[in-house]
Amino acid sequence: MNATPTTRIVTANWDDPDVVGIDGYLAAGGYEGLRAALAMTPAEVIDLVKTSGLRGRGGAGFPTGVKWSFVPQGTGKPTYVVANFDESEPGTFNNREIIEREPHRFLEGMAIAAYAVQSHLAFVYCRGEFLWPGEILDAAIREAYAKEVFGASVLGSGFELEVVLHRGAGAYICGEETALLSSLEGYRGQPRLRPPFPAVEGLYASPTLINNVETLATVPTILTRGPEWFARIGTEKSPGTKIFSVSGKVERPGNYELPLGTPLRTLLEDQAGGVLGGRRLKAWTPGGSSTPMLTEEHLDVGLDFESITAAGSLLGTGAIIVMDETDCIVEAARRLVQFYAHESCGKCTPCREGTWWVSRVLGRIEQGYGRSEDLPLLDELGENILFKAFCALADGAVSPIQSSLKYFRDEYEAHIAERRCPFTGLGPGGEAPMGSSDAAANDAGLTEVLT
């Protein structure tokens, strides 16, 4: 890993409260990246971003410049840019803070992307629950128009760009790019079959570039500092920095920007203050609740796409959810799967039915009604859901099941053998632990749980 752990790109100006407004942002060197881009050809801008090695910060980690190059030109259709500000992955909150602290950095990156793919209309899809960030963003867009950053001639270049802020209704599925496009078009937010991919046939069946807020907010610095400078930060295959959202059982939860490849131990101990109360780390997610759990054994794994994949998980959105030795893994898995069951759009049978059944099985295990055959049943349910749906929501729902069974199967077995949760001590009906004489009552209660 190159560069020091204190390298900051997206959060470099966060100590200056004035950068939330356009005057403060301009004083801090804002929109110089856009000026540099406008002095180049669109193809040169795309090549520059390719050279930097920037990868998407929204979860998949696909090379950004390559994605931009996929948008065709001369199709006879309009080209659109869509910024994904839906940010609904549990444990993820970096996009929201970017907008709250420095919205013009994101808007500048979006304008650069629009110029690169020759789009004259950009949409910002804002999550419905983001009322305050939405107000800040709306004000920033109006400021940009007033300074002629947007409009008929971007910074006097003759390039036209109009920007529309669209507020969603608040659905996790709309973080998936094709469901987002359906929602933006006025339809129910449900994923689409791919191909065709959005780059070729996206919004209104036209070429569309979709990037998330953090990805776009990284672009201006690449234009001003150069792609070679950016590529020297982080690792060879995962260059640059990443904002990691740290939550759960830590002393100082929050957003921390570090070079990709920084070990979790450095982030957890040096930045987040360690595990809450000095307790022992039990489990953590590298990229939000949809990524497989890792354990204390993985403390020194680098936080980059390749290292996390090699460890058996995914970097995802960089949302580190920390669980300590007092947390019940079965209950954690149950709550996560319940979330996905609730947020499933219902389009795909494996996701719609599978997540519901998994949440029921996990619920009865946690409540003291578990059976020995439930563990192989969970394994089978996971296999029948994984990679069987239109989008990754179903795959995300499987992650806490498979990973918790892999590392904490003994906890599941203890729940079943003791007919209670070993951490809360509660059995069926929220009562004290049951003995073997309570088997008949357990069987009667099981019927109630399943109906």
Coordinates of C-alpha atoms in Angstrom, one line a residue:
M1 CA 0.0 0.0 0.0
N2 CA 1.3 3.4 -0.9
A3 CA 0.7 6.8 0.8
T4 CA 0.2 7.6 4.4
P5 CA -3.0 6.6 6.3
T6 CA -3.8 10.3 6.6
T7 CA -4.3 11.0 2.9
R8 CA -7.6 12.7 2.3
I9 CA -9.2 13.5 -1.1
V10 CA -13.0 13.7 -0.8
T11 CA -12.9 14.8 2.8
A12 CA -10.0 17.2 2.5
N13 CA -12.1 20.3 3.0
W14 CA -14.4 19.0 5.6
D15 CA -12.7 21.1 8.3
D16 CA -13.9 24.2 6.5
P17 CA -17.7 24.8 7.0
D18 CA -17.8 27.4 4.3
V19 CA -17.3 24.8 1.5
V20 CA -21.0 23.9 1.8
G21 CA -21.7 27.0 -0.2
I22 CA -20.4 27.8 -3.7
D23 CA -18.4 30.8 -2.7
G24 CA -16.5 28.9 0.0
Y25 CA -16.0 26.0 -2.5
L26 CA -14.6 28.3 -5.2
A27 CA -12.3 29.8 -2.6
A28 CA -11.0 26.4 -1.8
G29 CA -10.2 25.7 -5.5
G30 CA -13.6 24.3 -6.4
Y31 CA -14.6 23.8 -10.1
E32 CA -11.0 23.9 -11.3
G33 CA -11.3 20.2 -12.2
L34 CA -14.3 21.0 -14.3
R35 CA -12.4 23.9 -16.0
A36 CA -9.5 21.5 -16.7
A37 CA -11.9 18.9 -18.2
L38 CA -13.6 21.5 -20.5
A39 CA -10.2 22.4 -21.9
M40 CA -9.8 18.8 -23.0
T41 CA -11.7 16.6 -25.4
P42 CA -14.3 14.2 -23.9
A43 CA -12.2 11.2 -25.0
E44 CA -9.2 12.7 -23.2
V45 CA -11.2 13.1 -20.0
I46 CA -12.3 9.4 -20.2
D47 CA -8.7 8.3 -20.8
L48 CA -7.5 10.3 -17.9
V49 CA -10.0 8.7 -15.5
K50 CA -9.1 5.3 -16.9
T51 CA -5.4 6.0 -16.2
S52 CA -6.2 6.9 -12.6
G53 CA -7.6 3.5 -12.0
L54 CA -10.6 4.9 -10.1
R55 CA -13.1 2.2 -9.3
G56 CA -16.8 2.7 -8.5
R57 CA -17.4 3.4 -4.8
G58 CA -21.0 2.2 -4.8
G59 CA -20.3 -1.5 -4.3
A60 CA -19.2 -3.3 -7.4
G61 CA -15.9 -1.6 -7.8
F62 CA -16.1 -1.5 -11.6
P63 CA -13.4 0.8 -13.2
T64 CA -15.0 4.2 -13.6
G65 CA -13.3 5.3 -16.8
V66 CA -14.1 2.0 -18.5
K67 CA -17.7 2.4 -17.5
W68 CA -17.7 5.9 -19.1
S69 CA -16.2 4.6 -22.3
F70 CA -19.1 2.1 -22.6
V71 CA -21.6 5.0 -23.3
P72 CA -22.0 5.1 -27.1
Q73 CA -22.0 8.3 -29.1
G74 CA -23.9 9.3 -32.2
T75 CA -26.9 7.0 -31.5
G76 CA -29.5 9.7 -32.4
K77 CA -30.8 9.5 -28.9
P78 CA -30.1 11.8 -25.9
T79 CA -27.5 10.7 -23.4
Y80 CA -28.2 10.9 -19.7
V81 CA -26.2 11.0 -16.5
V82 CA -27.8 9.7 -13.4
A83 CA -26.2 10.2 -10.0
N84 CA -27.2 7.5 -7.5
F85 CA -27.8 9.3 -4.1
D86 CA -30.2 6.6 -2.9
E87 CA -27.6 5.2 -0.3
S88 CA -29.8 2.7 1.4
E89 CA -27.3 -0.1 2.3
P90 CA -27.5 -0.6 6.1
G91 CA -24.4 0.8 7.8
T92 CA -23.6 3.1 4.9
F93 CA -23.7 6.9 5.4
N94 CA -20.8 8.4 3.6
N95 CA -22.7 9.8 0.6
R96 CA -25.0 11.6 2.9
E97 CA -22.2 13.4 4.7
I98 CA -20.5 14.3 1.4
I99 CA -23.6 16.1 0.4
E100 CA -24.1 17.7 3.8
R101 CA -20.5 19.0 4.0
E102 CA -19.5 19.7 0.4
P103 CA -22.2 19.3 -2.2
H104 CA -20.4 21.2 -4.9
R105 CA -17.6 18.6 -5.0
F106 CA -20.1 16.0 -6.0
L107 CA -21.8 18.4 -8.5
E108 CA -18.5 19.2 -10.1
G109 CA -17.7 15.5 -10.5
M110 CA -21.1 15.0 -12.1
A111 CA -20.6 17.8 -14.5
I112 CA -17.2 16.4 -15.5
A113 CA -18.8 13.0 -16.1
A114 CA -21.6 14.6 -18.2
Y115 CA -19.0 16.4 -20.4
A116 CA -17.0 13.2 -20.8
V117 CA -20.0 11.3 -22.2
Q118 CA -21.6 14.3 -23.8
S119 CA -24.7 14.4 -21.8
H120 CA -26.7 17.6 -21.6
L121 CA -29.2 16.4 -18.9
A122 CA -28.2 15.0 -15.5
F123 CA -30.5 13.6 -12.8
V124 CA -29.7 13.3 -9.1
Y125 CA -31.8 10.5 -7.6
C126 CA -32.1 11.5 -3.9
R127 CA -33.3 9.0 -1.3
G128 CA -36.7 10.0 0.0
E129 CA -35.7 10.0 3.6
F130 CA -32.8 12.4 3.0
L131 CA -34.8 15.5 3.7
W132 CA -32.0 17.7 5.0
P133 CA -29.3 16.5 2.5
G134 CA -31.9 17.0 -0.2
E135 CA -32.4 20.6 0.9
I136 CA -28.7 21.3 0.9
L137 CA -28.3 19.7 -2.6
D138 CA -31.2 21.7 -4.0
A139 CA -29.7 24.9 -2.7
A140 CA -26.3 24.0 -4.2
I141 CA -27.8 23.3 -7.6
R142 CA -29.5 26.7 -7.6
E143 CA -26.1 28.3 -6.6
A144 CA -24.4 26.5 -9.5
Y145 CA -27.0 27.8 -11.9
A146 CA -26.5 31.4 -10.5
K147 CA -22.8 31.1 -11.1
E148 CA -23.3 29.7 -14.6
V149 CA -21.7 26.4 -13.7
F150 CA -24.9 24.8 -15.0
G151 CA -27.1 26.0 -17.8
A152 CA -26.7 27.0 -21.4
S153 CA -22.9 27.4 -21.3
V154 CA -21.0 25.6 -18.5
L155 CA -18.4 28.1 -17.2
G156 CA -18.6 29.9 -20.5
S157 CA -17.5 26.9 -22.5
G158 CA -20.6 26.6 -24.7
F159 CA -21.3 23.1 -23.3
E160 CA -24.9 22.9 -22.1
L161 CA -25.9 21.0 -19.0
E162 CA -29.2 21.0 -17.1
V163 CA -29.5 19.3 -13.7
V164 CA -32.6 17.9 -12.1
L165 CA -33.0 16.8 -8.5
H166 CA -35.4 13.9 -8.2
R167 CA -36.6 12.6 -4.8
G168 CA -37.3 8.9 -4.5
A169 CA -40.0 7.4 -2.4
G170 CA -37.6 5.5 -0.1
A171 CA -37.0 2.0 -1.2
Y172 CA -33.8 -0.1 -0.8
I173 CA -34.3 -1.7 -4.1
C174 CA -33.9 1.7 -5.9
G175 CA -30.2 1.6 -5.0
E176 CA -29.9 -1.0 -7.7
E177 CA -29.3 1.0 -10.9
T178 CA -32.0 -0.5 -13.1
A179 CA -34.6 -0.3 -10.4
L180 CA -33.5 3.3 -9.9
L181 CA -34.1 4.0 -13.6
S182 CA -37.6 2.5 -13.4
S183 CA -38.4 4.7 -10.5
L184 CA -37.0 7.7 -12.2
E185 CA -39.3 7.0 -15.2
G186 CA -42.3 7.0 -12.9
Y187 CA -42.7 3.2 -12.7
R188 CA -42.5 0.9 -9.7
G189 CA -38.9 0.4 -8.6
Q190 CA -38.0 -3.1 -9.8
P191 CA -34.8 -4.4 -11.4
R192 CA -34.6 -5.0 -15.1
L193 CA -33.1 -7.9 -16.9
R194 CA -29.6 -7.2 -18.3
P195 CA -28.4 -7.0 -21.1
P196 CA -29.2 -4.4 -22.4
F197 CA -27.1 -2.6 -19.9
P198 CA -27.9 1.0 -18.9
A199 CA -24.9 2.4 -20.7
V200 CA -26.5 1.4 -24.0
E201 CA -30.2 1.4 -23.1
G202 CA -30.9 3.0 -19.7
L203 CA -33.2 5.9 -18.9
Y204 CA -36.0 6.3 -21.5
A205 CA -34.2 3.5 -23.4
S206 CA -31.3 5.8 -24.1
P207 CA -27.5 5.7 -23.3
T208 CA -27.1 6.4 -19.6
L209 CA -24.2 6.7 -17.2
I210 CA -24.9 5.9 -13.6
N211 CA -22.4 6.6 -10.8
N212 CA -22.8 7.1 -7.1
V213 CA -22.0 10.2 -5.1
E214 CA -18.6 9.2 -3.7
T215 CA -17.3 8.1 -7.1
L216 CA -18.2 11.4 -8.7
A217 CA -16.9 13.4 -5.7
T218 CA -13.5 11.8 -6.3
V219 CA -13.2 12.8 -9.9
P220 CA -12.4 16.6 -9.5
T221 CA -9.2 15.9 -7.6
I222 CA -8.1 13.5 -10.3
L223 CA -8.4 16.3 -12.9
T224 CA -6.5 18.8 -10.7
R225 CA -3.8 16.6 -9.2
G226 CA -3.4 14.2 -12.1
P227 CA -4.2 10.5 -12.6
E228 CA -0.6 9.4 -11.8
W229 CA -0.8 11.1 -8.4
F230 CA -4.1 9.4 -7.6
A231 CA -2.8 5.9 -8.8
R232 CA 0.1 6.1 -6.4
I233 CA -2.4 6.1 -3.4
G234 CA -3.8 2.8 -2.2
T235 CA -2.9 -0.4 -3.9
E236 CA -2.0 -1.3 -7.5
K237 CA -5.4 -2.7 -8.3
S238 CA -7.4 -0.6 -5.9
P239 CA -6.0 2.9 -6.1
G240 CA -7.1 6.0 -4.3
T241 CA -8.9 6.4 -1.0
K242 CA -12.2 5.3 0.3
I243 CA -14.6 6.7 2.9
F244 CA -15.4 4.0 5.4
S245 CA -18.6 4.3 7.4
V246 CA -17.9 2.7 10.8
S247 CA -20.9 1.9 13.1
G248 CA -21.9 -0.6 15.7
K249 CA -19.8 -1.4 18.8
V250 CA -17.0 1.2 18.4
E251 CA -16.0 4.2 20.5
R252 CA -16.1 6.7 17.7
P253 CA -18.5 5.8 14.9
G254 CA -18.4 7.9 11.8
N255 CA -16.9 8.3 8.4
Y256 CA -13.1 7.9 7.9
E257 CA -11.2 8.4 4.7
L258 CA -8.2 6.2 4.3
P259 CA -6.1 4.8 1.4
L260 CA -7.5 1.5 0.0
G261 CA -5.5 -1.4 1.4
T262 CA -5.4 0.0 4.9
P263 CA -5.9 -2.9 7.4
L264 CA -9.1 -3.0 9.4
R265 CA -7.0 -2.9 12.6
T266 CA -5.7 0.6 11.7
L267 CA -9.2 1.9 10.9
L268 CA -10.7 0.4 14.0
E269 CA -8.0 1.2 16.6
D270 CA -6.4 4.4 15.2
Q271 CA -9.5 6.1 13.8
A272 CA -12.7 4.7 15.5
G273 CA -11.2 4.3 18.9
G274 CA -11.4 0.5 19.2
V275 CA -14.3 -1.7 20.2
L276 CA -16.7 -0.2 22.6
G277 CA -15.8 -0.6 26.2
G278 CA -12.6 -2.4 25.4
R279 CA -14.5 -5.6 24.6
R280 CA -13.4 -8.2 22.0
L281 CA -14.2 -7.9 18.3
K282 CA -16.5 -10.8 17.3
A283 CA -17.7 -10.1 13.8
W284 CA -17.7 -7.3 11.2
T285 CA -19.0 -6.5 7.8
P286 CA -16.6 -4.9 5.2
G287 CA -19.3 -3.4 3.0
G288 CA -22.6 -3.1 4.7
S289 CA -25.1 -5.8 5.8
S290 CA -25.2 -7.4 2.3
T291 CA -21.6 -8.5 2.5
P292 CA -20.5 -11.7 4.3
M293 CA -19.4 -11.3 7.9
L294 CA -15.7 -11.6 8.8
T295 CA -14.2 -12.2 12.3
E296 CA -11.4 -11.2 14.6
E297 CA -9.1 -13.4 12.5
H298 CA -9.4 -10.9 9.7
L299 CA -8.3 -7.8 11.6
D300 CA -5.2 -7.4 9.5
V301 CA -6.9 -7.9 6.1
G302 CA -6.4 -4.9 3.8
L303 CA -9.6 -2.9 3.1
D304 CA -9.4 -3.1 -0.7
F305 CA -11.4 -5.0 -3.3
E306 CA -8.9 -7.8 -3.9
S307 CA -7.9 -8.5 -0.2
I308 CA -11.5 -8.5 1.1
T309 CA -12.5 -10.9 -1.8
A310 CA -9.7 -13.2 -0.9
A311 CA -10.8 -13.2 2.7
G312 CA -14.3 -14.4 1.6
S313 CA -16.3 -11.2 1.6
L314 CA -16.8 -8.0 -0.5
L315 CA -15.7 -4.5 0.1
G316 CA -19.1 -3.2 -1.1
T317 CA -19.8 0.3 0.1
G318 CA -17.1 0.3 2.7
A319 CA -19.6 0.1 5.6
I320 CA -17.9 -1.5 8.6
I321 CA -20.6 -2.8 11.1
V322 CA -18.8 -3.9 14.2
M323 CA -20.2 -6.6 16.6
D324 CA -18.6 -7.5 19.9
E325 CA -18.6 -10.5 22.1
T326 CA -21.9 -9.6 23.7
D327 CA -23.8 -9.7 20.4
C328 CA -25.9 -12.7 19.4
I329 CA -25.0 -13.6 15.9
V330 CA -28.3 -15.5 15.3
E331 CA -30.3 -12.4 16.3
A332 CA -28.0 -10.2 14.1
A333 CA -28.6 -12.5 11.1
R334 CA -32.3 -12.6 11.8
R335 CA -32.7 -8.8 11.9
L336 CA -30.6 -8.4 8.7
V337 CA -32.6 -11.0 6.8
Q338 CA -35.9 -9.4 8.1
F339 CA -34.7 -6.2 6.5
Y340 CA -34.2 -7.8 3.1
A341 CA -37.5 -9.7 3.3
H342 CA -39.2 -6.4 4.0
E343 CA -37.4 -4.5 1.2
S344 CA -37.7 -7.2 -1.5
C345 CA -39.6 -5.7 -4.4
G346 CA -41.4 -9.1 -4.9
K347 CA -40.5 -9.5 -8.6
C348 CA -38.4 -12.7 -8.1
T349 CA -39.8 -15.8 -6.4
P350 CA -36.5 -16.9 -4.8
C351 CA -36.1 -13.5 -3.2
R352 CA -39.7 -12.8 -2.3
E353 CA -40.4 -16.3 -0.8
G354 CA -36.9 -17.2 0.2
T355 CA -36.1 -14.2 2.4
W356 CA -39.5 -14.6 4.1
W357 CA -38.9 -18.2 5.0
V358 CA -35.3 -17.7 6.1
S359 CA -36.5 -14.9 8.5
R360 CA -39.1 -17.3 9.9
V361 CA -36.6 -20.1 10.5
L362 CA -34.1 -17.7 12.1
G363 CA -36.9 -16.3 14.3
R364 CA -37.9 -19.6 15.7
I365 CA -34.2 -20.5 16.4
E366 CA -33.7 -17.3 18.3
Q367 CA -36.9 -17.7 20.3
G368 CA -36.1 -21.2 21.5
Y369 CA -38.1 -23.3 19.0
G370 CA -35.2 -24.3 16.8
R371 CA -34.8 -27.9 15.5
S372 CA -31.7 -29.7 14.5
E373 CA -32.9 -29.9 10.9
D374 CA -33.1 -26.1 10.7
L375 CA -29.4 -25.7 10.1
P376 CA -29.2 -27.8 6.9
L377 CA -32.5 -26.2 5.9
L378 CA -30.9 -22.8 6.2
D379 CA -28.0 -24.0 4.1
E380 CA -30.4 -25.3 1.4
L381 CA -32.5 -22.1 1.4
G382 CA -29.3 -20.0 0.9
E383 CA -28.3 -22.1 -2.0
N384 CA -31.7 -21.8 -3.6
I385 CA -31.7 -18.0 -3.3
L386 CA -28.1 -17.1 -4.2
F387 CA -27.7 -16.0 -7.8
K388 CA -31.3 -16.9 -8.6
A389 CA -32.8 -13.4 -8.8
F390 CA -32.7 -10.4 -11.1
C391 CA -30.6 -8.3 -8.8
A392 CA -28.2 -8.6 -5.9
L393 CA -30.7 -7.9 -3.1
A394 CA -31.3 -11.7 -2.8
D395 CA -27.6 -12.4 -2.8
G396 CA -27.2 -9.8 0.0
A397 CA -29.8 -11.5 2.0
V398 CA -27.9 -14.8 1.8
S399 CA -24.6 -13.2 3.0
P400 CA -25.5 -13.0 6.7
I401 CA -26.9 -16.5 6.6
Q402 CA -24.0 -18.3 5.0
S403 CA -21.2 -16.3 6.7
S404 CA -22.7 -16.6 10.2
L405 CA -23.2 -20.4 9.7
K406 CA -19.6 -20.6 8.5
Y407 CA -18.0 -18.9 11.5
F408 CA -20.6 -19.2 14.3
R409 CA -22.4 -22.5 13.7
D410 CA -21.8 -23.4 17.3
E411 CA -24.0 -20.5 18.4
Y412 CA -26.9 -21.8 16.3
E413 CA -26.4 -25.3 17.8
A414 CA -26.4 -23.8 21.3
H415 CA -29.7 -22.0 20.6
I416 CA -31.2 -25.3 19.5
A417 CA -29.7 -27.5 22.2
E418 CA -30.5 -25.2 25.1
R419 CA -33.9 -24.0 23.7
R420 CA -33.0 -20.4 24.4
C421 CA -30.7 -17.6 23.4
P422 CA -27.4 -18.0 25.2
F423 CA -26.9 -14.3 25.3
T424 CA -30.3 -13.1 26.5
G425 CA -31.2 -16.2 28.4
L426 CA -34.7 -16.0 27.0
G427 CA -36.7 -19.0 25.7
P428 CA -40.1 -19.4 24.1
G429 CA -42.5 -16.5 24.8
G430 CA -39.6 -14.4 26.3
E431 CA -39.5 -16.8 29.4
A432 CA -36.6 -18.3 31.2
P433 CA -34.6 -21.2 29.7
M434 CA -36.6 -24.4 29.2
G435 CA -35.8 -27.9 30.4
S436 CA -36.6 -31.1 28.5
S437 CA -39.9 -31.3 30.3
D438 CA -41.1 -28.3 28.3
A439 CA -40.8 -30.1 25.0
A440 CA -44.6 -30.4 24.6
A441 CA -45.1 -26.7 25.2
N442 CA -42.3 -26.0 22.7
D443 CA -44.1 -28.0 20.0
A444 CA -47.3 -26.2 20.6
G445 CA -45.5 -22.8 20.5
L446 CA -43.8 -23.7 17.2
T447 CA -47.2 -23.9 15.5
E448 CA -47.9 -20.3 16.7
V449 CA -44.6 -19.0 15.4
L450 CA -45.0 -20.5 11.9
T451 CA -48.6 -19.2 11.4

